[in-house]
CSV table of C-alpha atoms in Angstrom, one decimal:
chain,number,residue,atom,x,y,z
I,1,UNK,CA,0.0,0.0,0.0
I,2,UNK,CA,2.8,2.4,0.9
I,3,UNK,CA,4.6,1.9,-2.5
I,4,UNK,CA,1.3,2.4,-4.4
I,5,UNK,CA,0.7,5.6,-2.5
I,6,UNK,CA,4.2,6.9,-3.4
I,7,UNK,CA,3.7,6.0,-7.0
I,8,UNK,CA,0.3,7.9,-7.1
I,9,UNK,CA,1.9,11.0,-5.5
I,10,UNK,CA,4.7,11.0,-8.0
I,11,UNK,CA,2.2,10.8,-10.9
I,12,UNK,CA,0.2,13.7,-9.5
I,13,UNK,CA,3.4,15.7,-9.0
I,14,UNK,CA,4.4,15.1,-12.6
I,15,UNK,CA,0.9,16.2,-13.8
I,16,UNK,CA,1.1,19.3,-11.6
I,17,UNK,CA,4.5,20.5,-12.9
I,18,UNK,CA,4.6,19.3,-16.5
I,19,UNK,CA,3.1,21.7,-19.0
I,20,UNK,CA,2.1,21.8,-22.7
I,21,UNK,CA,5.0,22.8,-24.9
I,22,UNK,CA,4.6,26.5,-25.9
I,23,UNK,CA,4.5,27.3,-29.6
I,24,UNK,CA,8.0,28.9,-29.8
I,25,UNK,CA,9.6,25.9,-28.1
I,26,UNK,CA,7.5,23.4,-30.2
I,27,UNK,CA,8.6,25.2,-33.4
I,28,UNK,CA,12.2,25.0,-32.3
I,29,UNK,CA,11.9,21.3,-31.5
I,30,UNK,CA,10.4,20.6,-34.9
I,31,UNK,CA,13.0,22.7,-36.7
I,32,UNK,CA,15.9,20.9,-35.0
I,33,UNK,CA,14.5,17.5,-35.9
I,34,UNK,CA,13.6,18.6,-39.4
I,35,UNK,CA,17.1,19.9,-40.0
I,36,UNK,CA,18.5,16.4,-39.7
I,37,UNK,CA,21.7,17.1,-37.8
I,38,UNK,CA,23.8,19.8,-36.1
I,39,UNK,CA,25.8,22.1,-38.3
I,40,UNK,CA,28.0,23.6,-35.5
I,41,UNK,CA,29.1,20.6,-33.5
I,42,UNK,CA,30.8,21.9,-30.4
I,43,UNK,CA,31.9,18.3,-29.6
I,44,UNK,CA,30.8,15.0,-31.2
I,45,UNK,CA,31.4,11.3,-30.8
I,46,UNK,CA,28.9,10.6,-28.1
I,47,UNK,CA,26.4,7.7,-27.8
I,48,UNK,CA,22.8,7.8,-26.8
I,49,UNK,CA,22.4,4.0,-26.5
I,50,UNK,CA,25.1,1.4,-26.0
I,51,UNK,CA,26.3,0.2,-29.4
I,52,UNK,CA,25.0,3.0,-31.6
I,53,UNK,CA,27.2,4.8,-34.1
I,54,UNK,CA,28.4,7.5,-31.7
I,55,UNK,CA,27.0,10.3,-34.0
I,56,UNK,CA,25.6,12.4,-31.2
I,57,UNK,CA,26.9,16.0,-30.5
I,58,UNK,CA,26.6,19.0,-28.3
I,59,UNK,CA,25.2,21.5,-30.8
I,60,UNK,CA,25.9,25.2,-31.0
I,61,UNK,CA,23.8,26.1,-34.0
I,62,UNK,CA,21.8,28.6,-31.9
I,63,UNK,CA,24.4,30.0,-29.5
I,64,UNK,CA,24.3,33.5,-31.0
I,65,UNK,CA,20.6,34.0,-31.9
I,66,UNK,CA,18.8,32.2,-29.1
I,67,UNK,CA,21.7,31.7,-26.6
I,68,UNK,CA,21.0,28.0,-26.2
I,69,UNK,CA,22.9,24.7,-26.7
I,70,UNK,CA,21.5,21.2,-26.9
I,71,UNK,CA,22.1,17.6,-27.8
I,72,UNK,CA,21.4,16.2,-31.3
I,73,UNK,CA,22.1,13.1,-33.4
I,74,UNK,CA,21.7,12.7,-37.1
I,75,UNK,CA,18.8,11.9,-39.4
I,76,UNK,CA,16.5,13.9,-37.2
I,77,UNK,CA,17.4,12.2,-34.0
I,78,UNK,CA,17.7,13.9,-30.7
I,79,UNK,CA,18.7,11.7,-27.6
I,80,UNK,CA,17.1,9.4,-25.2
I,81,UNK,CA,16.5,9.6,-21.5
I,82,UNK,CA,18.4,7.2,-19.2
I,83,UNK,CA,17.7,7.4,-15.5
I,84,UNK,CA,20.1,8.8,-12.9
I,85,UNK,CA,19.7,8.1,-9.2
I,86,UNK,CA,23.0,9.8,-8.0
I,87,UNK,CA,23.1,12.0,-4.9
I,88,UNK,CA,21.2,11.6,-1.7
I,89,UNK,CA,20.3,7.9,-1.2
I,90,UNK,CA,17.1,6.6,0.5
I,91,UNK,CA,15.6,10.0,1.2
I,92,UNK,CA,12.0,10.4,2.2
I,93,UNK,CA,10.8,10.7,-1.4
I,94,UNK,CA,12.5,7.5,-2.5
I,95,UNK,CA,10.0,4.9,-3.5
I,96,UNK,CA,12.5,2.1,-4.3
I,97,UNK,CA,12.6,2.4,-8.1
I,98,UNK,CA,16.3,3.2,-8.0
I,99,UNK,CA,17.1,-0.1,-6.4
I,100,UNK,CA,17.6,-1.7,-9.8
I,101,UNK,CA,20.4,0.6,-10.8
I,102,UNK,CA,23.8,-0.8,-10.9
I,103,UNK,CA,25.8,2.4,-11.3
I,104,UNK,CA,24.4,4.8,-8.8
I,105,UNK,CA,26.9,7.2,-7.2
I,106,UNK,CA,26.5,8.6,-3.7
I,107,UNK,CA,27.3,12.2,-4.9
I,108,UNK,CA,26.5,14.4,-7.8
I,109,UNK,CA,29.0,16.6,-9.7
I,110,UNK,CA,28.0,19.8,-8.0
I,111,UNK,CA,27.5,18.6,-4.4
I,112,UNK,CA,29.9,21.3,-3.1
I,113,UNK,CA,28.0,24.0,-4.9
I,114,UNK,CA,24.7,22.8,-3.3
I,115,UNK,CA,26.4,22.8,0.1
I,116,UNK,CA,27.9,26.2,-0.5
I,117,UNK,CA,24.4,27.8,-0.6
I,118,UNK,CA,24.3,27.2,3.1
I,119,UNK,CA,20.7,26.0,3.2
I,120,UNK,CA,21.6,22.7,4.9
I,121,UNK,CA,21.0,20.7,1.8
I,122,UNK,CA,24.0,18.3,1.5
I,123,UNK,CA,23.4,17.2,-2.1
I,124,UNK,CA,20.8,16.8,-4.8
I,125,UNK,CA,18.1,14.2,-4.4
I,126,UNK,CA,17.2,12.5,-7.7
I,127,UNK,CA,13.6,12.0,-6.4
I,128,UNK,CA,13.2,15.7,-5.6
I,129,UNK,CA,15.5,17.7,-7.8
I,130,UNK,CA,14.9,17.2,-11.5
I,131,UNK,CA,18.4,17.5,-12.6
I,132,UNK,CA,19.9,16.8,-16.1
I,133,UNK,CA,23.1,15.0,-16.7
I,134,UNK,CA,24.9,17.2,-19.1
I,135,UNK,CA,28.6,17.4,-20.0
I,136,UNK,CA,31.2,14.6,-20.2
I,137,UNK,CA,34.3,14.2,-18.1
I,138,UNK,CA,36.7,11.3,-18.7
I,139,UNK,CA,40.3,10.5,-18.3
I,140,UNK,CA,40.7,7.5,-20.7
I,141,UNK,CA,42.6,8.0,-23.9
I,142,UNK,CA,40.2,8.8,-26.8
I,143,UNK,CA,37.3,9.6,-24.5
I,144,UNK,CA,35.5,12.7,-25.8
I,145,UNK,CA,35.1,15.4,-23.1
I,146,UNK,CA,32.8,18.3,-23.1
I,147,UNK,CA,32.6,21.1,-20.5
I,148,UNK,CA,29.4,23.2,-20.8
I,149,UNK,CA,31.2,25.8,-18.6
I,150,UNK,CA,33.4,26.6,-21.6
I,151,UNK,CA,30.3,27.9,-23.4
I,152,UNK,CA,28.9,29.8,-20.5
I,153,UNK,CA,26.6,27.2,-19.0
I,154,UNK,CA,26.8,27.4,-15.2
I,155,UNK,CA,26.4,24.6,-12.6
I,156,UNK,CA,22.8,24.3,-11.2
I,157,UNK,CA,21.4,26.5,-13.9
I,158,UNK,CA,17.9,25.9,-15.2
I,159,UNK,CA,17.5,23.7,-18.2
I,160,UNK,CA,14.4,23.0,-20.4
I,161,UNK,CA,13.5,19.4,-21.5
I,162,UNK,CA,11.0,18.6,-24.1
I,163,UNK,CA,9.8,15.0,-23.7
I,164,UNK,CA,6.6,13.1,-24.4
I,165,UNK,CA,4.9,16.3,-25.7
I,166,UNK,CA,5.6,18.0,-22.4
I,167,UNK,CA,7.9,20.8,-21.3
I,168,UNK,CA,9.8,20.2,-18.0
I,169,UNK,CA,12.2,22.5,-16.3
I,170,UNK,CA,15.2,21.0,-14.5
I,171,UNK,CA,18.7,22.0,-13.5
I,172,UNK,CA,22.1,21.1,-14.7
I,173,UNK,CA,23.1,18.9,-11.7
I,174,UNK,CA,25.4,16.1,-12.9
I,175,UNK,CA,27.9,15.1,-15.6
I,176,UNK,CA,28.7,11.8,-17.4
I,177,UNK,CA,32.0,10.1,-16.4
I,178,UNK,CA,34.0,7.5,-18.2
I,179,UNK,CA,32.8,4.5,-16.1
I,180,UNK,CA,31.5,2.7,-19.1
I,181,UNK,CA,32.9,1.6,-22.5
I,182,UNK,CA,31.4,4.6,-24.4
I,183,UNK,CA,30.8,8.3,-23.8
I,184,UNK,CA,27.1,8.5,-23.2
I,185,UNK,CA,24.6,11.4,-23.4
I,186,UNK,CA,20.9,11.7,-22.6
I,187,UNK,CA,20.2,11.1,-18.9
I,188,UNK,CA,18.1,12.8,-16.2
I,189,UNK,CA,17.1,12.3,-12.6
I,190,UNK,CA,14.3,9.9,-11.9
I,191,UNK,CA,12.1,12.7,-10.8
I,192,UNK,CA,12.3,14.5,-14.1
I,193,UNK,CA,11.9,11.2,-16.0
I,194,UNK,CA,8.8,10.4,-13.9
I,195,UNK,CA,7.3,13.8,-14.8
I,196,UNK,CA,7.8,12.9,-18.5
I,197,UNK,CA,6.9,9.2,-18.6
I,198,UNK,CA,5.3,8.2,-15.3
I,199,UNK,CA,6.3,5.6,-12.8
I,200,UNK,CA,7.1,2.9,-15.3
I,201,UNK,CA,10.7,4.3,-15.4
I,202,UNK,CA,13.2,3.0,-12.9
I,203,UNK,CA,16.9,3.0,-12.2
I,204,UNK,CA,17.5,0.4,-14.9
I,205,UNK,CA,14.8,1.3,-17.4
I,206,UNK,CA,14.3,4.7,-19.0
I,207,UNK,CA,13.1,6.0,-22.4
I,208,UNK,CA,15.1,4.6,-25.3
I,209,UNK,CA,13.7,6.6,-28.2
I,210,UNK,CA,15.9,9.5,-29.5
I,211,UNK,CA,13.2,12.1,-29.3
I,212,UNK,CA,14.1,14.1,-26.1
I,213,UNK,CA,15.4,17.7,-26.5
I,214,UNK,CA,17.6,19.0,-23.6
I,215,UNK,CA,18.2,22.7,-23.8
I,216,UNK,CA,20.9,24.5,-21.8
I,217,UNK,CA,20.9,28.3,-21.3
I,218,UNK,CA,24.4,30.0,-21.0
I,219,UNK,CA,24.8,32.9,-18.7
I,220,UNK,CA,24.5,33.8,-15.0
I,221,UNK,CA,20.8,34.8,-15.5
I,222,UNK,CA,19.9,31.1,-15.8
I,223,UNK,CA,21.2,30.3,-12.3
I,224,UNK,CA,18.5,30.5,-9.5
I,225,UNK,CA,21.2,30.6,-6.8
I,226,UNK,CA,20.6,30.2,-3.1
I,227,UNK,CA,17.3,32.0,-2.9
I,228,UNK,CA,15.9,31.4,-6.3
I,229,UNK,CA,15.0,27.7,-5.7
I,230,UNK,CA,13.7,25.6,-2.8
I,231,UNK,CA,16.8,23.4,-2.4
I,232,UNK,CA,15.4,21.9,0.7
I,233,UNK,CA,12.0,21.1,-0.9
I,234,UNK,CA,10.2,18.0,0.4
I,235,UNK,CA,8.9,16.9,-3.0
I,236,UNK,CA,9.6,17.2,-6.7
I,237,UNK,CA,6.5,19.3,-7.2
I,238,UNK,CA,7.6,21.8,-4.6
I,239,UNK,CA,11.1,22.2,-6.2
I,240,UNK,CA,9.8,22.3,-9.8
I,241,UNK,CA,7.4,25.0,-8.9
I,242,UNK,CA,10.2,27.1,-7.4
I,243,UNK,CA,12.1,27.3,-10.7
I,244,UNK,CA,9.1,27.6,-13.0
I,245,UNK,CA,9.1,31.4,-13.3
I,246,UNK,CA,12.8,31.4,-14.2
I,247,UNK,CA,12.3,28.7,-16.7
I,248,UNK,CA,9.4,30.6,-18.3
I,249,UNK,CA,11.7,33.6,-18.6
I,250,UNK,CA,14.5,31.6,-20.2
I,251,UNK,CA,12.5,30.0,-22.9
I,252,UNK,CA,11.6,33.4,-24.2
I,253,UNK,CA,15.0,33.5,-25.8
I,254,UNK,CA,13.9,30.8,-28.3
I,255,UNK,CA,12.4,31.7,-31.6
I,256,UNK,CA,12.0,35.5,-31.1
I,257,UNK,CA,9.9,34.9,-28.0
I,258,UNK,CA,11.3,38.0,-26.2
I,259,UNK,CA,13.7,38.3,-23.3
I,260,UNK,CA,17.2,39.8,-23.5
I,261,UNK,CA,18.7,40.2,-27.0
I,262,UNK,CA,21.6,37.9,-27.8
I,263,UNK,CA,25.0,39.3,-26.8
I,264,UNK,CA,27.1,40.5,-29.7
I,265,UNK,CA,30.7,41.6,-29.3
I,266,UNK,CA,32.5,40.9,-32.7
I,267,UNK,CA,35.3,38.5,-32.1
I,268,UNK,CA,34.3,37.4,-28.6
I,269,UNK,CA,35.8,34.1,-27.9
I,270,UNK,CA,33.5,33.0,-25.1
I,271,UNK,CA,29.9,32.7,-26.5
I,272,UNK,CA,27.3,33.6,-24.0
I,273,UNK,CA,29.7,36.0,-22.2
I,274,UNK,CA,30.1,38.6,-25.0
I,275,UNK,CA,29.2,42.2,-25.0
I,276,UNK,CA,25.7,42.7,-23.6
I,277,UNK,CA,25.6,39.4,-21.6
I,278,UNK,CA,24.5,39.6,-18.0
I,279,UNK,CA,27.3,39.4,-15.4
I,280,UNK,CA,28.2,39.6,-11.7
I,281,UNK,CA,31.8,40.4,-12.1
I,282,UNK,CA,34.7,40.5,-14.7
I,283,UNK,CA,35.0,36.7,-14.5
I,284,UNK,CA,31.6,36.4,-16.3
I,285,UNK,CA,32.8,38.4,-19.3
I,286,UNK,CA,34.9,37.3,-22.3
I,287,UNK,CA,38.3,38.7,-23.4
I,288,UNK,CA,38.8,42.4,-22.6
I,289,UNK,CA,35.2,43.0,-21.6
I,290,UNK,CA,34.4,44.2,-18.1
I,291,UNK,CA,31.2,44.0,-16.0
I,292,UNK,CA,29.4,47.3,-15.9
I,293,UNK,CA,26.0,47.7,-14.3
I,294,UNK,CA,25.4,44.0,-14.6
I,295,UNK,CA,26.3,43.8,-18.3
I,296,UNK,CA,29.5,42.8,-20.1
I,297,UNK,CA,30.9,45.9,-21.8
I,298,UNK,CA,34.0,47.4,-23.2
I,299,UNK,CA,36.2,49.1,-20.6
């Protein structure tokens, strides 16, 4: 009875926080799939499913106009959604579905950042925090690495995920390591996957079709920070609701939907941190640019 009640609550939470895909995001999704494959491959050679052809890439086709980057394969494919259960283990929201996972880690990549907020939250909880696994870090020879930070994406920033005809907001909360034979992409916390596909997903069974779009937003304005999210939320629904307004703002970048104009800056070498981008200090700005009144500008 207890497990049935937990499953019901998770389904209701997913219904409460998933939303229809707005027209600008849907048009973007369709255009990405219709284009076939990425033109500006920031890094390629990744796998969505074990044994595929390794043709998946981190794509920068819309870094300058929409200020987003995303994952894409070829022939209209995006990526799948494997299930991540890393972080806090056996928390109050855990309904046992992660027990089948054979590669769960006790920490996430940004545990220290979470702790640094000083809220008392010691790490992310995959059943509460809808995090996306984004970026690849490996030490083996020939293993393709990709650091989203090099393109302005900041840890614990809000991301948008289009899955199962729904729009879900998550956070960038973990990275892929080289603990398997191939460099993998396409993975999210079990809470996010449940919001997309219901409680049929578990630690060893996700969504295999390559039709999921993961969108990252470079820039400090995508980071909720200490007070912009309920890091000590008791449920997925509570946390997801706390980042919804920021997510709604960020997707306005896409398809001329409003928001800040894309930063320019001529020969700027750090996309997303060019002239006009938001900043907190000089470390947020590319090349010779400095931070003036919250914007990267020429000194």
